[in-house]
Short mmCIF file of C-alpha atoms in Angstrom, two decimals:
data_model
loop_
_atom_site.label_atom_id
_atom_site.label_comp_id
_atom_site.label_asym_id
_atom_site.label_seq_id
_atom_site.Cartn_x
_atom_site.Cartn_y
_atom_site.Cartn_z
CA UNK U 1 0.00 0.00 0.00
CA UNK U 2 1.56 3.40 -0.91
CA UNK U 3 2.47 5.63 2.02
CA UNK U 4 0.40 8.77 2.54
CA UNK U 5 1.95 11.95 1.22
CA UNK U 6 1.89 13.51 4.69
CA UNK U 7 4.16 10.78 6.07
CA UNK U 8 6.68 11.27 3.25
CA UNK U 9 6.65 15.06 3.79
CA UNK U 10 7.18 14.61 7.55
CA UNK U 11 10.19 12.36 7.02
CA UNK U 12 11.76 14.82 4.58
CA UNK U 13 11.22 17.65 7.04
CA UNK U 14 12.87 15.67 9.85
CA UNK U 15 15.81 14.89 7.57
CA UNK U 16 16.27 18.56 6.72
CA UNK U 17 16.09 19.59 10.38
CA UNK U 18 18.62 16.93 11.33
CA UNK U 19 21.15 18.09 8.71
CA UNK U 20 20.74 21.77 9.64
CA UNK U 21 21.31 21.00 13.32
CA UNK U 22 24.63 19.31 12.56
CA UNK U 23 27.33 21.75 13.79
CA UNK U 24 29.96 20.21 11.54
CA UNK U 25 27.97 21.01 8.45
CA UNK U 26 27.58 24.66 9.58
CA UNK U 27 31.33 25.04 10.00
CA UNK U 28 31.92 23.73 6.50
CA UNK U 29 29.36 26.06 5.02
CA UNK U 30 30.83 29.07 6.77
CA UNK U 31 34.34 28.22 5.65
CA UNK U 32 33.39 27.39 2.04
CA UNK U 33 31.66 30.50 0.78
CA UNK U 34 33.27 30.35 -2.66
CA UNK U 35 35.28 33.51 -2.07
CA UNK U 36 39.04 33.68 -1.98
CA UNK U 37 40.29 35.20 1.27
CA UNK U 38 43.08 37.71 1.39
CA UNK U 39 45.30 35.26 3.25
CA UNK U 40 44.91 31.69 4.50
CA UNK U 41 43.21 31.22 7.85
CA UNK U 42 44.63 29.04 10.59
CA UNK U 43 43.60 25.41 10.20
CA UNK U 44 41.66 23.98 13.16
CA UNK U 45 40.39 20.44 13.60
CA UNK U 46 37.69 19.22 15.97
CA UNK U 47 40.26 18.31 18.62
CA UNK U 48 41.66 21.85 18.69
CA UNK U 49 38.15 23.28 18.89
CA UNK U 50 37.52 21.27 22.03
CA UNK U 51 40.94 21.70 23.58
CA UNK U 52 41.57 25.38 22.67
CA UNK U 53 45.08 26.54 22.01
CA UNK U 54 47.79 24.03 21.07
CA UNK U 55 50.02 22.78 23.87
CA UNK U 56 53.20 24.60 24.85
CA UNK U 57 55.23 21.69 23.53
CA UNK U 58 54.06 22.26 19.93
CA UNK U 59 56.88 22.76 17.47
CA UNK U 60 57.28 26.26 15.98
CA UNK U 61 56.65 24.87 12.51
CA UNK U 62 53.22 23.55 13.45
CA UNK U 63 50.17 25.68 12.70
CA UNK U 64 48.67 27.16 15.82
CA UNK U 65 44.92 27.61 16.19
CA UNK U 66 43.42 31.08 16.21
CA UNK U 67 43.95 33.28 19.23
CA UNK U 68 41.11 33.97 21.66
CA UNK U 69 39.95 37.52 22.21
CA UNK U 70 40.49 39.03 25.63
CA UNK U 71 37.64 40.82 27.41
CA UNK U 72 37.77 44.58 26.96
CA UNK U 73 35.70 47.32 28.57
CA UNK U 74 33.35 48.82 26.02
CA UNK U 75 33.52 52.56 26.57
CA UNK U 76 32.93 55.67 24.56
CA UNK U 77 35.86 56.94 22.59
CA UNK U 78 38.35 58.61 24.92
CA UNK U 79 41.91 59.91 24.56
CA UNK U 80 44.25 57.07 23.73
CA UNK U 81 47.82 56.14 22.95
CA UNK U 82 49.66 54.36 20.14
CA UNK U 83 52.85 52.33 20.56
CA UNK U 84 55.42 51.54 17.87
CA UNK U 85 58.08 48.93 18.61
CA UNK U 86 61.07 49.53 16.35
CA UNK U 87 63.85 47.19 15.15
CA UNK U 88 62.23 44.00 16.44
CA UNK U 89 64.08 40.79 15.59
CA UNK U 90 61.82 38.30 13.78
CA UNK U 91 64.25 36.61 11.40
CA UNK U 92 63.39 33.20 9.95
CA UNK U 93 66.15 30.63 9.46
CA UNK U 94 66.36 26.94 8.60
CA UNK U 95 68.10 25.10 11.41
CA UNK U 96 68.49 21.46 10.46
CA UNK U 97 65.33 20.45 8.61
CA UNK U 98 62.99 22.97 10.23
CA UNK U 99 62.41 26.67 9.73
CA UNK U 100 61.91 28.77 12.83
CA UNK U 101 62.32 32.23 14.32
CA UNK U 102 66.00 32.58 15.18
CA UNK U 103 66.92 33.45 18.76
CA UNK U 104 70.19 33.81 20.62
CA UNK U 105 69.46 31.12 23.22
CA UNK U 106 68.62 28.19 20.96
CA UNK U 107 70.59 29.00 17.81
CA UNK U 108 73.88 30.49 19.01
CA UNK U 109 76.11 28.00 17.19
CA UNK U 110 74.08 28.29 13.97
CA UNK U 111 74.27 32.08 14.02
CA UNK U 112 78.02 32.12 14.66
CA UNK U 113 78.60 29.71 11.78
CA UNK U 114 76.67 32.16 9.60
CA UNK U 115 78.96 34.98 10.77
CA UNK U 116 76.19 36.77 12.67
CA UNK U 117 76.10 38.22 16.16
CA UNK U 118 73.65 36.26 18.37
CA UNK U 119 72.92 39.45 20.33
CA UNK U 120 71.09 40.80 17.27
CA UNK U 121 68.56 37.95 17.39
CA UNK U 122 66.41 38.65 20.43
CA UNK U 123 62.72 38.06 19.71
CA UNK U 124 62.25 37.57 23.47
CA UNK U 125 62.59 41.34 23.87
CA UNK U 126 59.63 41.85 21.56
CA UNK U 127 57.62 39.23 23.44
CA UNK U 128 58.22 40.93 26.79
CA UNK U 129 57.50 44.38 25.36
CA UNK U 130 54.20 43.30 23.82
CA UNK U 131 53.12 41.61 27.04
CA UNK U 132 53.88 44.81 28.99
CA UNK U 133 51.54 46.74 26.69
CA UNK U 134 48.74 44.26 26.07
CA UNK U 135 48.47 43.09 29.69
CA UNK U 136 48.39 46.61 31.13
CA UNK U 137 45.25 48.14 32.70
CA UNK U 138 45.73 50.92 30.15
CA UNK U 139 44.94 48.49 27.33
CA UNK U 140 42.16 46.71 29.22
CA UNK U 141 40.47 50.06 29.78
CA UNK U 142 40.33 50.54 26.01
CA UNK U 143 42.89 53.36 25.78
CA UNK U 144 45.34 51.57 23.46
CA UNK U 145 44.36 52.72 19.99
CA UNK U 146 46.96 50.76 18.02
CA UNK U 147 50.15 48.73 18.34
CA UNK U 148 52.64 48.51 15.48
CA UNK U 149 55.80 46.40 15.25
CA UNK U 150 58.58 47.36 12.84
CA UNK U 151 61.04 44.53 12.27
CA UNK U 152 64.74 44.97 11.60
CA UNK U 153 64.22 43.64 8.06
CA UNK U 154 61.71 46.39 7.26
CA UNK U 155 58.36 44.62 7.70
CA UNK U 156 55.48 46.37 9.47
CA UNK U 157 52.98 44.46 11.63
CA UNK U 158 49.63 45.71 12.90
CA UNK U 159 48.58 44.10 16.21
CA UNK U 160 45.00 44.42 17.45
CA UNK U 161 44.82 45.71 21.05
CA UNK U 162 42.31 43.04 22.14
CA UNK U 163 44.51 40.07 21.21
CA UNK U 164 45.66 37.76 24.00
CA UNK U 165 49.32 37.04 23.38
CA UNK U 166 50.77 33.55 24.11
CA UNK U 167 52.31 33.41 27.56
CA UNK U 168 55.29 31.25 26.67
CA UNK U 169 58.15 32.30 24.43
CA UNK U 170 58.11 29.06 22.43
CA UNK U 171 54.49 29.50 21.43
CA UNK U 172 55.12 33.15 20.66
CA UNK U 173 57.89 32.19 18.23
CA UNK U 174 55.61 29.65 16.60
CA UNK U 175 52.95 32.32 16.18
CA UNK U 176 55.40 34.83 14.70
CA UNK U 177 56.73 32.20 12.29
CA UNK U 178 53.22 31.57 11.08
CA UNK U 179 52.65 35.31 10.69
CA UNK U 180 55.81 35.65 8.59
CA UNK U 181 54.63 32.81 6.35
CA UNK U 182 50.93 33.63 5.99
CA UNK U 183 51.08 37.45 6.45
CA UNK U 184 48.07 37.43 8.80
CA UNK U 185 46.54 35.54 11.71
CA UNK U 186 42.79 35.34 12.36
CA UNK U 187 40.82 35.06 15.59
CA UNK U 188 39.38 31.70 16.60
CA UNK U 189 36.18 31.08 14.68
CA UNK U 190 36.15 34.59 13.20
CA UNK U 191 37.38 36.41 10.12
CA UNK U 192 38.99 39.25 12.08
CA UNK U 193 42.74 39.60 11.58
CA UNK U 194 44.51 39.94 14.92
CA UNK U 195 47.96 40.17 13.33
CA UNK U 196 48.59 41.37 9.78
CA UNK U 197 51.39 42.65 7.65
CA UNK U 198 50.71 46.17 6.39
CA UNK U 199 52.43 48.57 4.02
CA UNK U 200 55.11 51.01 5.05
CA UNK U 201 55.55 53.74 6.12
CA UNK U 202 53.94 53.57 9.54
CA UNK U 203 53.10 57.28 9.43
CA UNK U 204 50.28 56.67 6.96
CA UNK U 205 48.52 54.59 9.63
CA UNK U 206 48.76 57.28 12.32
CA UNK U 207 46.12 59.94 13.02
CA UNK U 208 46.73 63.48 11.84
CA UNK U 209 46.68 65.05 15.30
CA UNK U 210 49.41 62.86 16.80
CA UNK U 211 52.68 63.61 18.57
CA UNK U 212 55.45 61.10 17.96
CA UNK U 213 57.87 60.66 20.85
CA UNK U 214 60.95 58.44 20.77
CA UNK U 215 62.92 57.02 23.69
CA UNK U 216 66.67 56.57 23.98
CA UNK U 217 69.06 56.37 26.91
CA UNK U 218 71.59 58.35 24.86
CA UNK U 219 69.22 61.32 24.49
CA UNK U 220 70.39 64.51 26.16
CA UNK U 221 66.81 65.43 27.04
CA UNK U 222 66.19 63.75 30.41
CA UNK U 223 62.61 64.27 31.60
CA UNK U 224 60.16 63.09 34.24
CA UNK U 225 57.73 61.12 32.12
CA UNK U 226 54.81 62.04 34.40
CA UNK U 227 55.39 65.75 33.89
CA UNK U 228 56.04 65.25 30.20
CA UNK U 229 52.73 63.55 29.37
CA UNK U 230 50.72 66.15 31.31
CA UNK U 231 51.87 68.81 28.85
CA UNK U 232 50.18 66.93 26.00
CA UNK U 233 46.49 67.72 25.66
CA UNK U 234 43.83 65.03 25.42
CA UNK U 235 42.94 66.23 21.92
CA UNK U 236 46.32 64.94 20.71
CA UNK U 237 47.10 61.24 20.27
CA UNK U 238 50.46 60.37 21.79
CA UNK U 239 52.60 57.97 19.75
CA UNK U 240 55.42 56.39 21.74
CA UNK U 241 58.28 54.84 19.75
CA UNK U 242 60.39 52.34 21.72
CA UNK U 243 63.20 50.13 20.50
CA UNK U 244 62.69 46.35 20.84
CA UNK U 245 66.36 45.40 20.42
CA UNK U 246 69.19 44.48 22.77
CA UNK U 247 71.41 47.47 22.01
CA UNK U 248 71.61 50.45 19.71
CA UNK U 249 69.38 53.41 19.00
CA UNK U 250 66.14 53.68 17.07
CA UNK U 251 66.51 55.44 13.74
CA UNK U 252 63.04 56.73 12.92
CA UNK U 253 62.97 59.98 10.96
CA UNK U 254 59.29 60.51 11.76
CA UNK U 255 59.98 61.00 15.49
CA UNK U 256 59.34 64.61 16.53
CA UNK U 257 60.99 64.46 19.95
CA UNK U 258 63.52 62.05 21.50
CA UNK U 259 63.65 61.83 25.30
CA UNK U 260 65.24 59.82 28.10
CA UNK U 261 63.22 58.88 31.19
CA UNK U 262 65.93 57.49 33.48
CA UNK U 263 69.53 57.94 34.49
CA UNK U 264 69.99 54.23 33.85
CA UNK U 265 69.50 52.05 30.76
CA UNK U 266 66.08 50.42 30.80
CA UNK U 267 64.80 47.36 29.02
CA UNK U 268 61.97 47.87 26.55
CA UNK U 269 59.48 46.17 28.88
CA UNK U 270 60.52 48.34 31.84
CA UNK U 271 60.29 51.52 29.78
CA UNK U 272 56.86 50.59 28.47
CA UNK U 273 55.63 49.74 31.97
CA UNK U 274 56.65 53.20 33.13
CA UNK U 275 54.79 54.82 30.26
CA UNK U 276 51.64 52.77 30.88
CA UNK U 277 51.68 53.50 34.61
CA UNK U 278 51.97 57.26 34.03
CA UNK U 279 49.10 57.27 31.53
CA UNK U 280 46.96 55.19 33.91
CA UNK U 281 47.51 57.82 36.60
CA UNK U 282 46.74 60.63 34.17
CA UNK U 283 43.45 59.06 33.03
CA UNK U 284 42.55 57.68 36.49
CA UNK U 285 42.68 54.02 35.46
CA UNK U 286 42.88 51.68 38.45
#
């Protein structure tokens, strides 16, 4: 006896509902929209979706999953600050059979065989400097407008203020290696680019009403940073340019003023912490 039409229609409806409720099929549809993206996204399998970020023991050459977004206070637009980290070391080299970000601790012998000074390969300085900025209450209060990294080989990186940077140096190097290869890194499950390579010069990405201030221990202009920032009005965006290298002086022709904030040489992370603390006091950020 032929089945009633209503029964056939009900089974088809159930089948359609079952396929639409399948989360795996939704992920495929979202990722396969027929359009070519500007740069490849980070590959994630089901295990990474359940476990989150890859383990700290992952090799630098492995693809890391997307980075989670940190929680930021949603406030109205208020006076903010921009940081530029100059001369950061993010050089890629092939050690053995693997490519990685070169650093002085793990690749000393390789660098010396290449006739290079290991002291010039310090990506750990950049890692510490970025953590000092991104983990500060200044950033969590929404006052960090932008963060740019200028590498010693001339590349310019735009870092979103709400990114949560890897805590360990090994994972940071793996992330930077992936950025150098793919030119951008997306957020987990989203199309937003948290890291991306952008065109030089950096001045074209800065607001018009900005004051660009560089820092150097060799500068003859020694100031109290707290008194210095109070002279800048809130209608002007302050751009602080700090070197992310072991030694030397930043050579940025766009800097309008070069100052020193201590009688002693300071690391990039220490200098940035001082700047953030002063701005937090100025804008009453607890």
